[in-house]
CSV table of C-alpha atoms in Angstrom, one decimal:
chain,number,residue,atom,x,y,z
A,1,MET,CA,100.3,100.7,72.3
A,2,VAL,CA,99.1,100.4,75.9
A,3,LEU,CA,95.4,101.0,76.0
A,4,SER,CA,93.6,102.5,78.9
A,5,THR,CA,91.8,100.3,81.3
A,6,PRO,CA,88.7,101.2,83.4
A,7,THR,CA,91.1,101.8,86.3
A,8,THR,CA,93.3,104.3,84.5
A,9,GLN,CA,92.9,107.7,86.0
A,10,TYR,CA,93.8,111.0,84.3
A,11,PRO,CA,93.9,113.7,87.0
A,12,THR,CA,92.6,117.2,86.1
A,13,GLY,CA,94.9,119.0,88.6
A,14,ASP,CA,97.9,118.7,90.8
A,15,GLY,CA,97.3,121.3,93.4
A,16,GLN,CA,100.0,123.6,92.1
A,17,PRO,CA,99.3,127.4,91.6
A,18,VAL,CA,98.1,128.5,88.2
A,19,ALA,CA,100.9,131.0,87.8
A,20,GLU,CA,104.1,132.3,89.6
A,21,SER,CA,102.8,135.8,90.2
A,22,TYR,CA,99.8,138.0,89.5
A,23,VAL,CA,101.6,139.5,86.5
A,24,HIS,CA,102.1,136.0,85.0
A,25,PHE,CA,98.5,135.0,85.8
A,26,TRP,CA,97.1,138.2,84.1
A,27,ALA,CA,99.2,137.6,81.0
A,28,ILE,CA,97.9,134.0,80.8
A,29,ALA,CA,94.3,135.0,81.4
A,30,THR,CA,94.4,137.8,78.8
A,31,ILE,CA,96.0,135.7,76.1
A,32,ALA,CA,93.4,133.0,76.7
A,33,GLN,CA,90.5,135.4,76.7
A,34,VAL,CA,91.5,137.3,73.6
A,35,LEU,CA,92.2,134.1,71.6
A,36,THR,CA,89.0,132.5,72.8
A,37,GLN,CA,87.0,135.4,71.6
A,38,TYR,CA,89.0,135.4,68.3
A,39,MET,CA,88.4,131.7,67.7
A,40,GLU,CA,84.6,132.2,68.3
A,41,THR,CA,84.5,134.6,65.4
A,42,GLN,CA,86.1,132.2,62.9
A,43,PRO,CA,83.9,131.0,60.0
A,44,THR,CA,82.7,127.4,59.8
A,45,PRO,CA,82.8,125.4,56.5
A,46,ASP,CA,79.0,125.8,56.2
A,47,SER,CA,79.0,129.6,56.5
A,48,PRO,CA,79.2,132.1,53.6
A,49,ALA,CA,82.3,133.7,55.2
A,50,TRP,CA,84.2,130.4,54.6
A,51,ALA,CA,83.9,130.7,50.8
A,52,GLN,CA,85.2,134.3,51.0
A,53,ALA,CA,88.1,133.6,53.4
A,54,MET,CA,91.5,134.1,51.8
A,55,PRO,CA,93.6,132.1,52.5
A,56,LYS,CA,91.3,129.3,53.5
A,57,PRO,CA,91.3,128.4,57.2
A,58,ARG,CA,93.5,125.4,58.0
A,59,TYR,CA,90.7,123.5,59.8
A,60,ARG,CA,88.3,121.1,58.1
A,61,GLU,CA,85.2,121.2,60.3
A,62,HIS,CA,85.4,123.2,63.6
A,63,PRO,CA,87.5,126.3,64.2
A,64,GLY,CA,88.7,124.7,67.5
A,65,THR,CA,89.2,125.7,71.1
A,66,VAL,CA,91.6,127.5,73.5
A,67,LEU,CA,92.6,125.9,76.8
A,68,ALA,CA,94.6,127.4,79.6
A,69,ASN,CA,96.7,125.7,82.3
A,70,GLN,CA,95.1,122.3,81.8
A,71,PHE,CA,96.7,118.9,81.5
A,72,LEU,CA,97.6,117.8,78.1
A,73,TYR,CA,97.9,114.0,78.0
A,74,TYR,CA,100.0,112.7,75.1
A,75,ALA,CA,100.4,108.9,75.8
A,76,GLN,CA,97.4,106.7,76.2
A,77,GLY,CA,97.6,104.5,79.3
A,78,TYR,CA,100.4,106.7,80.9
A,79,PRO,CA,98.7,109.3,83.1
A,80,ARG,CA,102.1,110.6,84.3
A,81,LEU,CA,103.1,111.6,80.8
A,82,ARG,CA,101.4,115.0,80.8
A,83,VAL,CA,102.2,118.7,80.5
A,84,ALA,CA,100.1,121.8,81.4
A,85,PRO,CA,100.7,124.5,78.8
A,86,ASP,CA,99.8,128.0,79.9
A,87,VAL,CA,97.7,128.5,76.8
A,88,MET,CA,97.1,126.1,73.9
A,89,VAL,CA,95.1,126.5,70.7
A,90,ILE,CA,93.8,123.3,69.0
A,91,PHE,CA,92.1,123.5,65.6
A,92,ASP,CA,89.4,121.2,64.2
A,93,VAL,CA,87.9,120.1,67.5
A,94,GLN,CA,84.7,121.1,69.2
A,95,SER,CA,84.8,124.5,70.9
A,96,GLY,CA,84.5,124.9,74.7
A,97,GLY,CA,86.4,123.9,77.8
A,98,ARG,CA,87.7,120.5,78.9
A,99,ASP,CA,88.8,119.3,82.3
A,100,SER,CA,91.9,117.9,80.5
A,101,TYR,CA,92.9,117.3,76.9
A,102,LYS,CA,93.8,113.8,75.6
A,103,ILE,CA,95.3,113.7,72.2
A,104,TRP,CA,94.3,110.1,71.4
A,105,GLU,CA,90.6,111.0,72.1
A,106,GLU,CA,90.4,114.2,70.1
A,107,LYS,CA,92.8,113.2,67.3
A,108,GLU,CA,94.4,116.6,67.1
A,109,VAL,CA,97.7,118.0,68.5
A,110,PRO,CA,97.7,121.6,69.6
A,111,ALA,CA,98.8,123.9,66.8
A,112,VAL,CA,100.0,126.8,68.9
A,113,ILE,CA,101.2,126.8,72.5
A,114,PHE,CA,102.1,129.8,74.7
A,115,GLU,CA,104.2,129.6,77.9
A,116,VAL,CA,104.3,132.7,80.1
A,117,THR,CA,107.9,132.2,81.3
A,118,SER,CA,110.1,133.5,84.1
A,119,ALA,CA,113.6,133.2,85.4
A,120,LYS,CA,112.4,130.4,87.6
A,121,THR,CA,110.8,128.4,84.7
A,122,GLN,CA,113.2,129.3,81.9
A,123,GLU,CA,115.2,126.1,81.8
A,124,GLN,CA,112.1,123.9,81.6
A,125,ASP,CA,110.4,126.2,79.1
A,126,GLN,CA,113.3,126.5,76.7
A,127,TYR,CA,114.6,123.0,76.9
A,128,SER,CA,112.3,120.1,78.1
A,129,LYS,CA,109.0,121.7,77.0
A,130,ARG,CA,110.4,123.0,73.8
A,131,ASP,CA,111.8,119.5,72.9
A,132,LEU,CA,108.5,117.9,73.9
A,133,TYR,CA,106.3,120.2,71.8
A,134,GLU,CA,108.7,119.8,68.9
A,135,GLN,CA,108.4,116.0,69.1
A,136,MET,CA,104.6,116.2,69.4
A,137,GLY,CA,104.4,118.3,66.2
A,138,VAL,CA,103.1,121.6,67.7
A,139,GLU,CA,103.5,124.0,64.8
A,140,GLU,CA,104.2,127.1,66.8
A,141,TYR,CA,105.7,127.6,70.3
A,142,TRP,CA,105.8,131.1,71.9
A,143,LEU,CA,107.6,132.1,75.0
A,144,PHE,CA,106.4,135.4,76.7
A,145,ASP,CA,108.4,136.8,79.5
A,146,PRO,CA,106.1,139.6,80.9
A,147,LYS,CA,108.7,140.8,83.4
A,148,GLY,CA,111.6,140.6,81.0
A,149,GLU,CA,113.6,138.5,83.4
A,150,TRP,CA,115.5,136.4,80.8
A,151,ILE,CA,114.2,137.2,77.3
A,152,PRO,CA,115.4,140.8,76.6
A,153,GLU,CA,112.8,141.3,73.8
A,154,GLN,CA,110.2,139.5,76.1
A,155,LEU,CA,108.7,137.5,73.3
A,156,ARG,CA,110.4,134.6,71.5
A,157,GLY,CA,108.7,132.3,69.0
A,158,TYR,CA,109.5,129.1,67.3
A,159,ARG,CA,107.9,127.5,64.3
A,160,LEU,CA,108.2,123.9,63.1
A,161,SER,CA,110.3,123.5,59.9
A,162,GLY,CA,110.3,119.9,58.9
A,163,GLU,CA,110.7,118.1,62.3
A,164,ALA,CA,112.6,120.8,64.1
A,165,TYR,CA,111.9,124.2,65.5
A,166,VAL,CA,113.5,127.4,64.1
A,167,LEU,CA,113.2,130.9,65.4
A,168,ASN,CA,110.2,132.8,64.3
A,169,GLN,CA,111.9,136.2,63.5
A,170,GLU,CA,108.7,137.8,62.2
A,171,LYS,CA,106.7,137.7,65.5
A,172,ILE,CA,103.8,136.5,63.3
A,173,SER,CA,101.6,133.5,63.9
A,174,HIS,CA,100.7,132.1,60.5
A,175,GLN,CA,98.7,129.4,62.2
A,176,LEU,CA,96.4,132.0,63.8
A,177,GLY,CA,96.7,134.7,61.2
A,178,LEU,CA,97.9,137.2,63.8
A,179,ARG,CA,100.8,139.5,64.4
A,180,LEU,CA,102.1,139.6,68.0
A,181,GLU,CA,103.4,142.7,69.8
A,182,VAL,CA,104.6,143.2,73.3
A,183,ALA,CA,102.7,145.8,75.3
A,184,GLY,CA,104.4,146.0,78.7
A,185,ALA,CA,103.4,142.9,80.7
A,186,LEU,CA,100.8,141.8,78.1
A,187,LEU,CA,100.7,140.7,74.5
A,188,ASN,CA,98.6,142.5,71.8
A,189,PHE,CA,97.4,140.6,68.8
A,190,TYR,CA,96.6,142.1,65.3
A,191,ARG,CA,94.8,140.5,62.4
A,192,LEU,CA,97.0,140.0,59.4
A,193,SER,CA,94.0,140.4,57.1
A,194,ASP,CA,93.2,144.0,58.1
A,195,GLY,CA,95.6,145.1,60.9
A,196,GLU,CA,92.8,145.3,63.4
A,197,LYS,CA,93.8,144.8,67.1
A,198,LEU,CA,92.0,142.1,69.0
A,199,ARG,CA,90.4,143.8,72.0
A,200,THR,CA,90.6,142.6,75.5
A,201,LEU,CA,87.4,142.2,77.6
A,202,SER,CA,88.1,145.5,79.4
A,203,GLU,CA,88.6,147.2,76.0
A,204,VAL,CA,85.3,145.8,74.7
A,205,THR,CA,83.6,147.0,77.9
A,206,GLU,CA,85.1,150.4,77.6
A,207,GLN,CA,84.0,150.7,74.0
A,208,ALA,CA,80.5,149.7,74.8
A,209,ALA,CA,80.3,152.3,77.6
A,210,PHE,CA,81.6,155.0,75.2
A,211,GLU,CA,79.0,154.1,72.6
A,212,ARG,CA,76.2,154.1,75.2
A,213,GLN,CA,77.3,157.6,76.5
A,214,ARG,CA,77.5,158.9,72.9
A,215,ALA,CA,74.0,157.6,72.2
A,216,GLU,CA,72.7,159.2,75.4
A,217,ARG,CA,74.2,162.6,74.4
A,218,LEU,CA,72.7,162.4,70.9
A,219,ALA,CA,69.3,161.6,72.4
A,220,GLN,CA,69.5,164.5,74.8
A,221,ARG,CA,70.5,166.9,71.9
A,222,LEU,CA,67.5,165.7,69.8
A,223,ARG,CA,65.1,166.3,72.7
A,224,GLU,CA,66.6,169.8,73.0
A,225,LEU,CA,65.7,170.3,69.4
A,226,GLY,CA,62.2,169.1,70.0
A,227,VAL,CA,62.7,165.7,68.4
A,228,GLU,CA,61.8,162.6,70.4
A,229,PRO,CA,64.4,159.9,69.6
A,230,GLU,CA,63.2,156.5,68.6
A,231,GLU,CA,63.6,153.7,71.1
A,232,PRO,CA,66.3,151.2,70.2
């Protein structure tokens, strides 16, 4: 193994655009935001929810983190050997962002990777990246084509079986405990445990506004009846 020296530099960017189009960018941002919020709600081994979780979460200490469009370095001492997945989920590492992700430092390979693909990137996404992620041991690899340019069903998944990828016909991420569903140019995620949809930031904001308006209407009705509502 070639070890890093003090002069080895691992760049955090290459000056290339984040995504091919706004549609692709929004798909990446939404997947990353929804999964980040989901990971933040996962129980830790020292919480009561851990003992009640069925099946047990696959991580040992930390739920993990979600990174988007950041360099993944997979060979220590070789800064040119890198890839930048659109979204990757890594279990059993500290939560939060990184400027880049180095496998030899964090000791964990990403468990799930999403590439938001297009006609322009399809060859790389379905051949070179697929082969690389397979060799790295990434358990699940998902290709999402928001414009439907080359994947008729828009979503195509692979799961690791032994040392090779096979098609994931179920559209279910067993690593995440989620069912995936295409919704136009976006992906929706549903918990396998209860079928609940993971809400986007805009949906969370809309729900909060709705609840606030309902509380205001109730307070007004109580005042009309001569009852002063309690302050929250």
